[in-house]
Coordinates of C-alpha atoms in Angstrom, one line a residue:
X1267 CA -58.6 70.5 3.0
X1268 CA -57.2 74.2 2.1
X1269 CA -54.6 75.1 -0.3
X1270 CA -52.2 77.1 1.3
X1271 CA -48.9 79.2 -0.5
X1272 CA -45.9 79.3 1.1
X1273 CA -43.1 82.0 1.3
X1274 CA -41.0 80.3 -1.7
X1275 CA -43.9 80.1 -3.9
X1276 CA -44.6 76.6 -3.7
X1277 CA -47.9 75.4 -2.7
X1278 CA -49.3 72.5 -0.2
X1279 CA -52.2 71.5 1.9
X1280 CA -53.2 72.7 5.3
X1281 CA -54.7 70.3 7.7
X1282 CA -58.0 70.2 8.6
X1283 CA -59.2 70.9 12.2
X1284 CA -60.1 67.3 12.2
X1285 CA -57.0 66.0 10.9
X1286 CA -54.7 68.5 13.2
X1287 CA -56.7 67.0 15.9
X1288 CA -55.8 63.8 15.1
X1289 CA -52.0 64.5 14.9
X1290 CA -51.7 66.2 18.0
X1291 CA -53.8 63.3 19.9
X1292 CA -50.6 60.8 18.1
X1293 CA -48.0 63.3 19.7
X1294 CA -49.4 63.2 23.0
X1295 CA -49.8 59.5 23.0
X1296 CA -46.3 58.8 21.5
X1297 CA -44.3 61.9 23.8
X1298 CA -42.5 59.0 25.7
X1299 CA -40.7 58.5 22.2
X1300 CA -39.7 62.0 21.8
X1301 CA -37.8 61.5 25.1
X1302 CA -35.3 59.4 23.1
X1303 CA -34.8 61.7 20.2
X1304 CA -31.0 62.5 19.3
X1305 CA -30.1 65.9 18.9
X1306 CA -28.2 66.7 16.0
X1307 CA -28.9 63.7 14.1
X1308 CA -30.8 63.5 10.7
X1309 CA -33.5 61.3 10.0
X1310 CA -32.7 58.3 7.6
X1311 CA -36.8 57.3 7.2
X1312 CA -38.6 60.0 5.4
X1313 CA -38.4 63.9 4.9
X1314 CA -42.1 63.9 5.2
X1315 CA -41.9 62.7 8.8
X1316 CA -40.9 66.1 9.6
X1317 CA -44.1 67.4 8.6
X1318 CA -46.1 64.8 10.4
X1319 CA -44.3 64.8 13.9
X1320 CA -42.7 61.4 13.0
X1321 CA -39.2 62.5 13.1
X1322 CA -38.6 61.3 16.1
X1323 CA -39.6 58.1 15.6
X1324 CA -36.8 57.7 13.0
X1325 CA -34.1 60.1 14.5
X1326 CA -34.8 57.5 18.0
X1327 CA -34.0 54.5 15.7
X1328 CA -30.5 56.2 14.3
X1329 CA -29.8 57.3 18.1
X1330 CA -29.9 53.5 19.1
X1331 CA -28.1 52.2 15.7
X1332 CA -25.2 54.8 15.9
X1333 CA -24.0 55.0 19.3
X1334 CA -20.8 54.6 20.4
X1335 CA -21.8 51.6 22.5
X1336 CA -23.0 49.6 19.6
X1337 CA -19.6 49.4 18.4
X1338 CA -19.1 46.5 20.8
X1339 CA -21.7 45.0 18.7
X1340 CA -20.2 44.9 15.2
X1341 CA -19.6 41.5 14.2
X1342 CA -16.1 42.5 12.6
X1343 CA -15.0 44.3 15.7
X1344 CA -16.4 41.6 18.5
X1345 CA -14.5 38.7 16.5
X1346 CA -11.2 40.7 16.4
X1347 CA -11.0 41.5 20.0
X1348 CA -12.4 38.1 20.9
X1349 CA -9.3 36.6 18.8
X1350 CA -7.1 38.7 20.7
X1351 CA -8.6 38.2 24.3
X1352 CA -9.2 34.5 23.8
X1353 CA -5.6 33.4 22.3
X1354 CA -3.3 36.1 25.0
X1355 CA -5.8 34.7 27.7
X1356 CA -5.2 30.9 26.7
X1357 CA -1.3 31.2 26.8
X1358 CA 0.3 30.1 30.0
X1359 CA 1.9 33.2 32.2
X1360 CA 4.7 32.1 34.8
X1361 CA 7.0 33.7 37.2
X1362 CA 10.1 33.0 36.1
X1363 CA 13.9 33.1 37.9
X1364 CA 17.1 32.9 36.6
X1365 CA 19.1 29.8 37.4
X1366 CA 22.5 29.3 35.4
X1367 CA 21.8 31.4 33.1
X1368 CA 18.1 30.0 32.3
X1369 CA 15.0 31.0 32.9
X1370 CA 12.9 28.5 34.7
X1371 CA 9.5 28.2 36.8
X1372 CA 9.4 29.8 40.3
X1373 CA 6.3 28.4 41.6
X1374 CA 7.0 29.1 44.8
X1375 CA 6.7 32.9 44.5
X1376 CA 3.8 34.2 45.8
X1377 CA 2.7 35.5 42.5
X1378 CA 3.2 32.2 41.0
X1379 CA -0.6 30.7 41.3
X1380 CA -2.0 34.1 41.7
X1381 CA -1.0 34.7 38.0
X1382 CA -1.2 31.2 36.7
X1383 CA -4.5 29.8 37.8
X1384 CA -6.4 31.5 40.6
X1385 CA -6.3 35.6 40.4
X1386 CA -9.5 36.0 42.7
X1387 CA -12.0 33.8 44.3
X1388 CA -14.8 34.0 41.4
X1389 CA -12.8 33.8 38.6
X1390 CA -10.0 31.4 36.6
X1391 CA -7.0 32.8 35.0
X1392 CA -8.7 32.4 31.3
X1393 CA -11.6 34.6 32.3
X1394 CA -9.3 37.0 34.2
X1395 CA -7.1 37.8 31.5
X1396 CA -10.0 37.6 28.5
X1397 CA -11.6 40.0 30.3
X1398 CA -8.4 42.6 30.8
X1399 CA -7.2 41.9 27.1
X1400 CA -11.0 42.9 25.9
X1401 CA -10.8 46.0 27.8
X1402 CA -7.1 46.7 26.3
X1403 CA -8.5 46.5 23.0
X1404 CA -11.9 48.0 23.3
X1405 CA -11.0 50.7 25.7
X1406 CA -7.0 51.1 25.7
X1407 CA -7.0 50.5 29.6
X1408 CA -7.2 47.4 31.7
X1409 CA -7.6 47.9 35.6
X1410 CA -7.6 44.9 38.5
X1411 CA -8.0 45.8 42.3
X1412 CA -5.0 44.9 43.9
X1413 CA -5.5 43.4 47.4
X1414 CA -2.8 42.6 50.0
X1415 CA -1.8 41.1 53.2
X1416 CA -0.5 43.0 56.1
X1417 CA 3.1 42.2 55.3
X1418 CA 2.3 43.4 51.5
X1419 CA 2.0 39.9 49.8
X1420 CA -0.1 40.5 46.8
X1421 CA -3.8 37.8 47.4
X1422 CA -6.1 38.8 44.6
X1423 CA -6.7 40.8 41.2
X1424 CA -10.3 41.9 40.8
X1425 CA -10.8 43.3 37.4
X1426 CA -12.6 46.5 36.8
X1427 CA -14.6 47.5 34.0
X1428 CA -12.5 50.4 32.6
X1429 CA -15.7 52.6 32.3
X1430 CA -15.9 52.9 36.1
X1431 CA -12.3 54.2 36.6
X1432 CA -11.0 57.4 36.5
X1433 CA -7.3 58.8 36.9
X1434 CA -5.9 62.1 37.8
X1435 CA -2.6 63.2 38.6
X1436 CA -2.1 65.0 42.2
X1437 CA -0.2 68.2 43.3
X1438 CA 2.3 65.5 44.7
X1439 CA 2.5 63.7 41.6
X1440 CA 1.1 60.8 42.0
X1441 CA -1.6 58.9 40.3
X1442 CA -5.0 58.5 42.0
X1443 CA -7.7 56.4 41.1
X1444 CA -11.4 56.5 41.8
X1445 CA -13.9 53.9 40.5
X1446 CA -17.2 52.4 42.1
X1447 CA -17.9 48.7 42.7
X1448 CA -21.9 47.5 43.2
X1449 CA -22.6 51.3 44.3
X1450 CA -19.5 51.5 46.6
X1451 CA -17.1 54.6 45.6
X1452 CA -13.4 53.7 46.0
X1453 CA -10.1 55.5 46.0
X1454 CA -6.4 54.2 45.8
X1455 CA -2.6 55.2 44.9
X1456 CA -0.5 53.4 42.4
X1457 CA 0.1 50.3 45.0
X1458 CA -3.7 49.3 45.2
X1459 CA -4.4 49.0 41.7
X1460 CA -2.9 47.3 38.6
X1461 CA -3.3 49.6 35.4
X1462 CA -2.1 48.3 32.0
X1463 CA -1.9 51.1 28.9
X1464 CA -2.7 50.3 25.3
X1465 CA -0.9 51.9 23.1
X1466 CA -1.1 55.9 22.6
X1467 CA -2.3 58.3 25.8
X1468 CA -0.2 59.2 28.4
X1469 CA 0.6 57.8 32.2
X1470 CA -2.6 58.3 33.0
X1471 CA -3.9 55.8 30.4
X1472 CA -4.2 54.5 26.5
X1473 CA -6.2 55.6 23.8
X1474 CA -9.5 54.4 23.8
X1475 CA -9.8 52.7 20.1
X1476 CA -13.2 53.6 19.9
X1477 CA -12.5 57.2 20.5
X1478 CA -9.3 57.1 18.3
X1479 CA -11.0 55.8 15.6
X1480 CA -14.6 56.8 15.9
X1481 CA -15.3 58.1 12.1
X1482 CA -14.1 55.1 10.7
X1483 CA -16.5 52.7 13.4
X1484 CA -19.2 55.1 12.7
X1485 CA -18.9 54.8 9.2
X1486 CA -19.1 51.0 9.3
X1487 CA -22.0 51.3 11.9
X1488 CA -23.8 53.5 9.3
X1489 CA -23.8 51.0 6.7
X1490 CA -25.1 48.3 9.2
X1491 CA -27.9 50.5 9.7
X1492 CA -28.5 51.1 6.0
X1493 CA -28.8 47.0 5.6
X1494 CA -30.8 46.8 8.9
X1495 CA -33.2 48.6 7.2
X1496 CA -33.0 47.0 3.9
X1497 CA -33.9 43.7 5.8
X1498 CA -36.4 45.1 7.8
X1499 CA -38.3 46.0 4.9
X1500 CA -38.3 42.5 3.9
X1501 CA -35.2 43.4 1.2
X1502 CA -37.8 44.9 -1.0
X1503 CA -37.2 48.0 -2.9
X1504 CA -39.4 51.1 -3.2
X1505 CA -42.5 51.7 -5.7
X1506 CA -44.8 54.2 -6.5
X1507 CA -48.4 54.0 -6.9
X1508 CA -49.7 55.7 -9.9
X1509 CA -52.9 56.9 -11.3
X1510 CA -54.0 59.0 -14.1
X1511 CA -56.5 60.9 -11.7
X1512 CA -55.7 63.9 -9.7
X1513 CA -55.5 63.3 -6.1
X1514 CA -57.1 65.7 -3.1
X1515 CA -54.7 66.1 -0.2
X1516 CA -56.6 64.0 1.7
X1517 CA -56.3 61.0 -0.4
X1518 CA -52.8 61.1 -0.5
X1519 CA -52.1 61.5 3.4
X1520 CA -54.5 58.3 3.4
X1521 CA -52.5 56.6 1.0
X1522 CA -49.3 57.1 2.3
X1523 CA -50.2 56.0 5.8
X1524 CA -51.8 52.8 4.5
X1525 CA -48.6 51.9 2.6
X1526 CA -46.5 52.8 5.6
X1527 CA -48.6 51.2 8.2
X1528 CA -49.6 47.7 6.2
X1529 CA -46.7 47.1 3.8
X1530 CA -43.4 48.7 5.3
X1531 CA -41.5 46.4 7.2
X1532 CA -40.1 42.6 7.6
X1533 CA -43.5 41.2 8.7
X1534 CA -45.5 42.9 5.7
X1535 CA -43.1 41.2 3.3
X1536 CA -45.5 39.5 0.1
X1537 CA -48.5 41.0 1.6
X1538 CA -50.9 41.3 -1.2
X1539 CA -52.1 45.0 -2.2
X1540 CA -55.9 45.4 -3.2
X1541 CA -55.9 49.2 -5.3
X1542 CA -59.3 50.3 -7.3
X1543 CA -59.9 53.6 -8.8
X1544 CA -57.6 53.0 -11.2
X1545 CA -54.5 53.1 -8.9
X1546 CA -51.2 50.5 -10.3
X1547 CA -47.9 49.6 -8.5
X1548 CA -45.0 50.1 -10.3
X1549 CA -41.6 48.7 -8.4
X1550 CA -38.4 51.2 -8.4
X1551 CA -35.6 48.2 -8.6
X1552 CA -32.9 49.0 -6.0
X1553 CA -30.3 46.1 -6.0
X1554 CA -28.1 46.3 -2.6
X1555 CA -25.1 45.5 -5.0
X1556 CA -26.2 48.1 -7.4
X1557 CA -26.0 50.3 -4.5
X1558 CA -22.8 49.5 -3.6
X1559 CA -24.1 48.1 0.1
X1560 CA -22.3 44.8 0.1
X1561 CA -19.2 46.5 -1.3
X1562 CA -19.3 49.0 1.6
X1563 CA -19.8 46.6 4.1
X1564 CA -16.7 44.4 2.9
X1565 CA -14.7 47.6 2.9
X1566 CA -15.5 48.2 6.5
X1567 CA -15.0 45.1 7.7
X1568 CA -11.4 45.3 6.4
X1569 CA -10.8 48.6 7.9
X1570 CA -12.3 47.1 11.2
X1571 CA -9.7 44.6 10.7
X1572 CA -6.7 46.6 10.1
X1573 CA -7.7 48.6 13.3
X1574 CA -7.7 45.8 15.7
X1575 CA -4.5 44.4 13.8
X1576 CA -5.9 41.3 12.9
X1577 CA -6.1 39.4 9.5
X1578 CA -9.5 39.0 8.2
X1579 CA -9.1 35.2 7.6
X1580 CA -8.5 34.8 11.3
X1581 CA -12.0 35.9 12.1
X1582 CA -13.7 34.0 8.6
X1583 CA -13.3 36.9 6.2
X1584 CA -12.0 35.1 3.3
X1585 CA -13.5 36.9 0.6
X1586 CA -10.2 38.1 -2.1
X1587 CA -8.2 37.1 0.9
X1588 CA -4.3 35.9 -0.9
X1589 CA -3.3 34.7 2.3
X1590 CA -4.7 31.5 2.5
X1591 CA -2.3 29.8 0.4
X1592 CA 0.4 30.2 2.5
X1593 CA 1.0 27.8 5.4
X1594 CA -0.1 28.0 8.8
X1595 CA 3.7 28.5 10.3
X1596 CA 3.9 31.5 7.9
X1597 CA 0.6 32.8 9.3
X1598 CA 1.3 32.0 12.9
X1599 CA 5.0 33.4 12.4
X1600 CA 3.8 36.6 11.3
X1601 CA 1.4 36.9 13.8
X1602 CA 3.2 36.2 16.4
X1603 CA 6.4 38.3 15.3
X1604 CA 4.4 41.5 14.4
X1605 CA 0.9 41.7 16.3
X1606 CA 0.9 39.4 19.7
X1607 CA 4.4 40.0 20.6
X1608 CA 3.7 43.9 20.9
X1609 CA 0.6 42.9 22.9
X1610 CA 2.2 40.3 25.3
X1611 CA 5.6 42.4 26.3
X1612 CA 3.2 45.3 27.0
X1613 CA 1.4 43.2 29.9
X1614 CA 4.8 41.9 30.9
X1615 CA 6.1 45.3 31.5
X1616 CA 3.4 46.3 33.4
X1617 CA 3.1 43.2 35.5
X1618 CA 6.8 43.5 36.1
X1619 CA 6.7 46.8 37.2
X1620 CA 3.8 47.1 39.4
X1621 CA 3.8 43.7 40.9
X1622 CA 7.3 42.5 41.1
X1623 CA 9.0 44.2 44.2
X1624 CA 12.5 45.8 43.2
X1625 CA 14.1 42.8 45.4
X1626 CA 12.6 40.6 43.1
X1627 CA 13.7 42.2 39.9
X1628 CA 17.4 42.7 41.4
X1629 CA 17.4 38.9 41.8
X1630 CA 15.7 38.6 38.1
X1631 CA 12.5 37.3 39.3
X1632 CA 10.4 37.9 35.6
X1633 CA 6.6 37.5 34.3
X1634 CA 6.5 35.7 31.1
X1635 CA 4.1 34.5 29.1
X1636 CA 5.0 31.1 27.4
X1637 CA 4.6 31.3 23.3
X1638 CA 5.3 28.0 22.9
X1639 CA 1.4 27.4 23.9
X1640 CA 0.1 29.5 20.8
X1641 CA 2.4 27.1 18.9
X1642 CA 0.7 24.1 19.7
X1643 CA -1.8 23.7 17.2
X1644 CA 0.9 23.6 14.7
X1645 CA 2.7 20.2 14.9
X1646 CA 4.1 20.4 11.6
X1647 CA 6.2 23.3 12.4
X1648 CA 7.1 22.4 15.8
X1649 CA 8.3 19.3 14.5
X1650 CA 10.5 21.2 12.4
X1651 CA 11.5 23.8 15.0
X1652 CA 12.4 20.8 17.9
X1653 CA 14.7 19.4 14.4
X1654 CA 16.5 22.6 14.1
X1655 CA 17.0 23.1 18.0
X1656 CA 18.7 19.5 18.5
X1657 CA 22.1 21.0 18.5
X1658 CA 20.9 23.2 21.5
X1659 CA 18.1 21.5 23.2
X1660 CA 18.0 18.2 25.0
X1661 CA 15.2 15.4 24.3
X1662 CA 13.8 16.2 28.1
X1663 CA 13.4 19.9 27.6
X1664 CA 11.8 19.1 24.0
X1665 CA 9.3 16.8 26.2
X1666 CA 8.8 19.2 28.8
X1667 CA 7.6 21.6 26.3
X1668 CA 5.2 18.9 25.2
X1669 CA 3.9 18.9 28.4
X1670 CA 5.5 14.9 28.6
X1671 CA 7.4 13.2 31.4
X1672 CA 11.3 13.0 31.2
X1673 CA 13.1 9.9 30.1
X1674 CA 16.3 8.8 31.5
X1675 CA 19.4 9.7 29.6
X1676 CA 17.5 12.8 27.9
X1677 CA 19.7 15.2 29.3
X1678 CA 22.5 14.8 26.6
X1679 CA 22.7 17.0 23.8
X1680 CA 23.5 15.1 20.6
X1681 CA 25.5 16.6 17.7
X1682 CA 25.5 15.2 14.0
X1683 CA 29.3 13.4 12.9
X1684 CA 29.2 15.4 10.0
X1685 CA 29.7 18.8 11.8
X1686 CA 33.6 17.7 13.3
X1687 CA 35.9 20.1 12.3
X1688 CA 37.9 19.5 9.1
X1689 CA 41.2 18.2 8.9
X1690 CA 41.2 18.2 12.5
X1691 CA 42.0 15.0 15.1
X1692 CA 38.1 14.2 15.6
X1693 CA 36.4 10.6 15.7
X1694 CA 36.1 9.9 12.0
X1695 CA 39.6 10.6 11.0
X1696 CA 40.5 8.4 14.3
X1697 CA 38.3 5.7 12.8
X1698 CA 39.7 5.9 9.3
X1699 CA 43.5 5.6 10.8
X1700 CA 42.0 2.1 12.6
X1701 CA 40.8 0.7 9.7
X1702 CA 44.0 0.9 7.7

C-alpha cells in the first residue's frame, strides 16, 4: 500500500491495485443493496464504511428500522391501539328509540342488525369495529363503503384502509372520495362513504397520530433500533486489539475485516478468538444501563402511552406505576369518563349524522354504545352501582342489564322506610298510632 497525504495534513493509506479491484468487484456484487439506500440518513454502523463502500448496508438497515410504517411495530404503540380497538369493538352497539321518555332498543330498524351483528358479508361486528377503531387511532380517519338497495336502505358497510382513500372538496362544495380496492378505482360522494374523523384536522379528515407525533415516535423507534443493534451483537460491548508492534495499512485492513466477518453479530456471540504476533484483546465495558438505554426505552414507552391516552399499566407497563393500589372501579371510572367517552361519542355522532335519515332523527332514533358492557368485569363495582340505583331502577331492569330473564313482580320500584317525610302522615306514624 502507498502512503498518501490529505489536504488537511492527515496521512493515510491508498489502496493497492489488487485491493482496489477487489473493492470494485465487491461493490458490483452488492449493487442491489445500494438500491435500498435512504438519502439523507447517516450511518450508524461504522464511519470507516464510507471509505470501504459499505455505508449503503448501514443506511439500508437504518431506513428499515426508522421508517414510518414501523411505528405500528412498536410494542407499546401496538398495545395501546389494540386496547382501544378491542375494548370498543366489544361494546354492544344499539339503535335506540325513545318510548315514554326512555331510550329502548329498536331492533326493527334496518340499521340495528347491520351495526350490532353483521356489517357485511365477510366480517362480524367485532372485526369491523376493531378495524375502524385501529384506523382512527393510527391514521386519524376511518372509512367504510356504504352499499344501498334501490330504495335507499343500507345493506352493508365495507371497511377501507385509510391509506387507500383520498378526500377532496369539489367546486360545488361537496366532498368527493376516491379509493382503490382490489385494483379497481372507485369514486363516491358522501352518500356512499361512512367517514369517521379523528381529533384534529378539518372537514376533509382528522389528523394522523403518526404524522402529528412523528418526532416523538421516531425517537422511540431510534431507541428500539439502538437496542436491536446491541442485541444483534450478542449484547457484547466493543473492544480493542492491542500490540506493541507497528502495523501496516494492509494488516490493519485484514484485522478489521476479520473482526467484522467472524466476531460481530448474535450468531458469533461467544466465539473464541485466536490471536498471535503479540496481539491481545481488551474489552471496553459499556453497560446498557450506564448508557441510559433502559431509561430511554422506559421514557419512550411512557410518551407513547401519553400519545394514545392509555394508562401504562393497561398495556403491561408497571415499573414506577403509582395507580396499581387504586381499586379497579376507580381506574375504570377514570378511563371511561376522560378517555373512552369521547371516543364513543365521536363514533356515535358520525353514525347518527351519516347513516340515520332526517326523519329518523326527528323521531328520536339514536345510535349508542352500551357502556355497561365495559363494566361487567367489575362485579363489586356493579353491585354498588345497582344498590345505589334502587330508588330509580326496577329489579327487572337490573336483570336485563346483566342479561338475565325478568321475574314476576320485578317491575316495581322499592323505597326504604326511612325515606318517609318527617312529621307527615306516613305509614310509620300510622303504625305508631295503631299501637296506641
